[in-house]
PDB file of C-alpha atoms in Angstrom:
ATOM      1  CA  ASP A  26      -7.593  -4.282 -21.076  1.00 79.00           C
ATOM      2  CA  ALA A  27      -3.683  -5.414 -20.412  1.00 83.00           C
ATOM      3  CA  ASN A  28      -3.050  -1.495 -20.567  1.00 85.00           C
ATOM      4  CA  SER A  29      -5.612  -1.115 -17.979  1.00 90.00           C
ATOM      5  CA  TRP A  30      -4.044  -4.220 -15.729  1.00 90.00           C
ATOM      6  CA  GLU A  31      -0.632  -2.765 -16.173  1.00 91.00           C
ATOM      7  CA  GLN A  32      -2.133   0.930 -15.375  1.00 92.00           C
ATOM      8  CA  CYS A  33      -2.993  -0.355 -12.491  1.00 95.00           C
ATOM      9  CA  VAL A  34      -0.085  -2.387 -11.071  1.00 94.00           C
ATOM     10  CA  ILE A  35       1.796   1.099 -11.294  1.00 94.00           C
ATOM     11  CA  GLN A  36      -0.795   3.257  -9.738  1.00 94.00           C
ATOM     12  CA  ILE A  37      -0.933   0.892  -6.632  1.00 95.00           C
ATOM     13  CA  TYR A  38       3.027   0.241  -6.490  1.00 94.00           C
ATOM     14  CA  PRO A  39       4.501   3.339  -8.221  1.00 93.00           C
ATOM     15  CA  ASP A  40       8.295   1.800  -7.299  1.00 92.00           C
ATOM     16  CA  PRO A  41       9.520  -0.221 -10.526  1.00 89.00           C
ATOM     17  CA  LYS A  42      11.186  -2.148  -8.081  1.00 89.00           C
ATOM     18  CA  ASP A  43       7.578  -3.859  -7.775  1.00 92.00           C
ATOM     19  CA  TYR A  44       6.070  -2.860 -10.789  1.00 92.00           C
ATOM     20  CA  LEU A  45       8.970  -3.515 -13.464  1.00 90.00           C
ATOM     21  CA  PRO A  46       8.951  -7.475 -12.944  1.00 92.00           C
ATOM     22  CA  VAL A  47       5.530  -7.936 -12.917  1.00 92.00           C
ATOM     23  CA  LEU A  48       4.792  -5.689 -16.389  1.00 90.00           C
ATOM     24  CA  ASN A  49       7.986  -8.165 -17.683  1.00 89.00           C
ATOM     25  CA  CYS A  50       6.175 -11.163 -16.566  1.00 90.00           C
ATOM     26  CA  ALA A  51       2.601  -9.858 -18.800  1.00 87.00           C
ATOM     27  CA  PHE A  52       4.784  -9.324 -21.586  1.00 84.00           C
ATOM     28  CA  LYS A  53       6.098 -12.942 -21.892  1.00 85.00           C
ATOM     29  CA  THR A  54       2.469 -14.452 -20.655  1.00 82.00           C
ATOM     30  CA  ILE A  55      -0.206 -12.549 -22.825  1.00 78.00           C
ATOM     31  CA  PRO A  56      -0.922 -13.090 -26.259  1.00 73.00           C
ATOM     32  CA  MET A  57       0.936  -9.751 -27.642  1.00 69.00           C
ATOM     33  CA  GLY A  58      -1.489  -7.890 -29.974  1.00 67.00           C
ATOM     34  CA  TYR A  59      -4.991  -5.882 -30.247  1.00 62.00           C
ATOM     35  CA  SER A  60      -7.997  -7.923 -28.608  1.00 65.00           C
ATOM     36  CA  ASP A  61     -11.918  -7.461 -28.343  1.00 69.00           C
ATOM     37  CA  TYR A  62     -11.865  -9.738 -25.060  1.00 74.00           C
ATOM     38  CA  LEU A  63     -10.945  -9.122 -21.722  1.00 81.00           C
ATOM     39  CA  TYR A  64      -7.568 -11.168 -20.516  1.00 81.00           C
ATOM     40  CA  SER A  65      -8.056 -13.355 -18.055  1.00 84.00           C
ATOM     41  CA  ALA A  66      -7.209 -12.165 -14.685  1.00 89.00           C
ATOM     42  CA  ALA A  67      -5.036 -15.329 -14.033  1.00 88.00           C
ATOM     43  CA  PHE A  68      -2.326 -14.091 -16.180  1.00 85.00           C
ATOM     44  CA  PHE A  69      -1.859 -11.002 -13.901  1.00 90.00           C
ATOM     45  CA  GLU A  70      -2.268 -12.767 -11.043  1.00 92.00           C
ATOM     46  CA  LYS A  71       0.323 -14.850 -11.979  1.00 91.00           C
ATOM     47  CA  CYS A  72       2.665 -12.276 -12.643  1.00 91.00           C
ATOM     48  CA  ALA A  73       2.104 -10.088  -9.684  1.00 92.00           C
ATOM     49  CA  MET A  74       2.031 -13.711  -6.968  1.00 91.00           C
ATOM     50  CA  GLN A  75       5.966 -13.649  -7.968  1.00 89.00           C
ATOM     51  CA  ASN A  76       6.394 -10.757  -5.479  1.00 87.00           C
ATOM     52  CA  GLU A  77       4.982 -11.710  -1.893  1.00 87.00           C
ATOM     53  CA  LEU A  78       5.022  -8.459  -0.952  1.00 89.00           C
ATOM     54  CA  LEU A  79       2.133  -7.214  -3.640  1.00 92.00           C
ATOM     55  CA  LYS A  80      -1.388  -7.964  -2.943  1.00 94.00           C
ATOM     56  CA  PHE A  81      -3.271  -8.756  -6.334  1.00 94.00           C
ATOM     57  CA  ASP A  82      -6.790  -8.399  -4.772  1.00 95.00           C
ATOM     58  CA  LEU A  83      -5.761  -4.387  -4.367  1.00 95.00           C
ATOM     59  CA  ILE A  84      -4.631  -4.391  -8.557  1.00 95.00           C
ATOM     60  CA  GLN A  85      -7.816  -6.521  -8.956  1.00 95.00           C
ATOM     61  CA  ALA A  86      -9.941  -3.814  -7.535  1.00 96.00           C
ATOM     62  CA  CYS A  87      -8.196  -1.169  -9.553  1.00 95.00           C
ATOM     63  CA  HIS A  88      -8.858  -3.524 -12.605  1.00 94.00           C
ATOM     64  CA  ASP A  89     -12.248  -3.750 -11.899  1.00 93.00           C
ATOM     65  CA  GLY A  90     -12.871  -0.355 -10.772  1.00 91.00           C
ATOM     66  CA  SER A  91     -14.383   1.200 -14.132  1.00 89.00           C
ATOM     67  CA  ARG A  92     -13.734   5.119 -13.009  1.00 93.00           C
ATOM     68  CA  ILE A  93     -10.481   4.434 -11.467  1.00 92.00           C
ATOM     69  CA  VAL A  94      -9.298   2.696 -14.600  1.00 92.00           C
ATOM     70  CA  TRP A  95     -11.265   5.472 -16.941  1.00 94.00           C
ATOM     71  CA  ASP A  96      -9.358   7.784 -14.464  1.00 94.00           C
ATOM     72  CA  LEU A  97      -5.984   6.534 -15.269  1.00 93.00           C
ATOM     73  CA  GLN A  98      -6.800   6.055 -18.974  1.00 89.00           C
ATOM     74  CA  THR A  99      -7.853   9.856 -19.086  1.00 91.00           C
ATOM     75  CA  ARG A 100      -4.605  11.152 -17.201  1.00 90.00           C
ATOM     76  CA  ALA A 101      -2.442   9.074 -20.155  1.00 84.00           C
ATOM     77  CA  ASP A 102      -4.169  10.265 -23.259  1.00 83.00           C
ATOM     78  CA  GLU A 103      -4.117  14.404 -21.538  1.00 86.00           C
ATOM     79  CA  SER A 104      -0.160  13.386 -20.812  1.00 81.00           C
ATOM     80  CA  THR A 105      -0.096  11.782 -24.633  1.00 79.00           C
ATOM     81  CA  PRO A 106       1.682  14.725 -26.680  1.00 77.00           C
ATOM     82  CA  LEU A 107      -0.521  15.378 -30.003  1.00 78.00           C
ATOM     83  CA  GLU A 108       2.377  14.533 -32.249  1.00 76.00           C
ATOM     84  CA  LEU A 109       1.816  10.697 -31.345  1.00 73.00           C
ATOM     85  CA  ASN A 110      -1.228   9.255 -32.858  1.00 69.00           C
ATOM     86  CA  HIS A 111      -0.319   5.840 -32.704  1.00 64.00           C
ATOM     87  CA  VAL A 112       1.327   3.296 -30.598  1.00 61.00           C
ATOM     88  CA  PRO A 113       3.473   1.417 -29.813  1.00 62.00           C
ATOM     89  CA  TRP A 114       5.489   4.701 -28.498  1.00 70.00           C
ATOM     90  CA  ILE A 115       7.656   4.666 -25.872  1.00 76.00           C
ATOM     91  CA  GLU A 116       9.332   7.520 -23.438  1.00 79.00           C
ATOM     92  CA  ILE A 117      12.010   6.738 -21.135  1.00 84.00           C
ATOM     93  CA  ASN A 118      12.449   9.733 -18.675  1.00 85.00           C
ATOM     94  CA  GLY A 119      11.284  11.821 -21.449  1.00 81.00           C
ATOM     95  CA  VAL A 120      13.114  10.219 -24.102  1.00 82.00           C
ATOM     96  CA  ARG A 121      11.415   8.768 -27.180  1.00 80.00           C
ATOM     97  CA  PHE A 122      12.480   4.807 -27.315  1.00 81.00           C
ATOM     98  CA  ASP A 123      13.342   3.987 -30.781  1.00 76.00           C
ATOM     99  CA  VAL A 124      11.095   0.706 -31.224  1.00 72.00           C
ATOM    100  CA  GLY A 125      13.190  -0.728 -33.883  1.00 71.00           C
ATOM    101  CA  LYS A 126      16.445  -0.448 -32.858  1.00 74.00           C
ATOM    102  CA  GLU A 127      16.631  -1.333 -29.078  1.00 79.00           C
ATOM    103  CA  ILE A 128      15.374  -4.200 -27.193  1.00 86.00           C
ATOM    104  CA  PHE A 129      12.812  -2.616 -24.379  1.00 85.00           C
ATOM    105  CA  SER A 130      13.112  -4.026 -21.686  1.00 89.00           C
ATOM    106  CA  VAL A 131      17.421  -3.289 -21.396  1.00 92.00           C
ATOM    107  CA  ALA A 132      17.015   0.218 -22.505  1.00 91.00           C
ATOM    108  CA  VAL A 133      14.206   0.345 -19.464  1.00 91.00           C
ATOM    109  CA  CYS A 134      16.928  -1.869 -17.152  1.00 93.00           C
ATOM    110  CA  GLU A 135      19.839   0.469 -18.422  1.00 93.00           C
ATOM    111  CA  GLU A 136      17.901   3.780 -17.267  1.00 92.00           C
ATOM    112  CA  PHE A 137      16.735   2.527 -14.141  1.00 93.00           C
ATOM    113  CA  ILE A 138      20.154   1.086 -12.915  1.00 93.00           C
ATOM    114  CA  GLN A 139      21.848   4.514 -14.130  1.00 93.00           C
ATOM    115  CA  ASN A 140      19.654   6.688 -12.286  1.00 93.00           C
ATOM    116  CA  GLY A 141      20.021   4.542  -8.661  1.00 94.00           C
ATOM    117  CA  GLY A 142      17.948   1.808  -9.476  1.00 92.00           C
ATOM    118  CA  GLU A 143      18.554  -1.754  -8.177  1.00 92.00           C
ATOM    119  CA  SER A 144      16.588  -4.888  -9.485  1.00 90.00           C
ATOM    120  CA  SER A 145      17.413  -8.842  -9.783  1.00 92.00           C
ATOM    121  CA  GLU A 146      15.324  -8.331 -12.862  1.00 92.00           C
ATOM    122  CA  CYS A 147      17.030  -6.253 -14.345  1.00 93.00           C
ATOM    123  CA  ASP A 148      20.721  -7.616 -13.733  1.00 94.00           C
ATOM    124  CA  ARG A 149      19.682 -10.732 -15.120  1.00 94.00           C
ATOM    125  CA  ILE A 150      18.346  -8.688 -18.272  1.00 93.00           C
ATOM    126  CA  LEU A 151      21.253  -6.809 -18.483  1.00 94.00           C
ATOM    127  CA  TYR A 152      23.707  -9.718 -18.571  1.00 94.00           C
ATOM    128  CA  ASN A 153      21.980 -12.172 -20.995  1.00 92.00           C
ATOM    129  CA  ALA A 154      22.330  -8.978 -23.329  1.00 90.00           C
ATOM    130  CA  LYS A 155      25.682  -8.165 -22.796  1.00 88.00           C
ATOM    131  CA  SER A 156      25.598 -11.978 -23.588  1.00 86.00           C
ATOM    132  CA  LEU A 157      23.796 -12.165 -26.389  1.00 80.00           C
ATOM    133  CA  THR A 158      26.457  -9.274 -28.446  1.00 77.00           C
ATOM    134  CA  GLU A 159      29.789 -11.107 -27.041  1.00 78.00           C
ATOM    135  CA  SER A 160      28.613 -14.043 -28.828  1.00 66.00           C
TER     136      SER A 160
END
């Protein structure tokens, strides 16, 4: 269910400046791990509403639309290389992310900034990561 929320946020707001803060908030807010239960829309609404330009009703309509969600899941499955039959696995611009060696938010923000992106959330993440390595 969380994957569907995340896919809908990215589908509706494909600019990383819009969806990265929502995903970062969701990762901090929702209980991690497998769940047979649906997550409350309130988790994602709270995160989306941090950006007043995002319209949560569009995200929720996507999430609640079984056909849209199925299409997003199917596209994700079709774009997954066959050798990747487990989770988590992550690629950032086509390069596999090593979950055991790197901090995800730092890796994403470094790549985003290197490619010309600007984000106050990434600035904060990178500043905090630098502070940790210097202490």
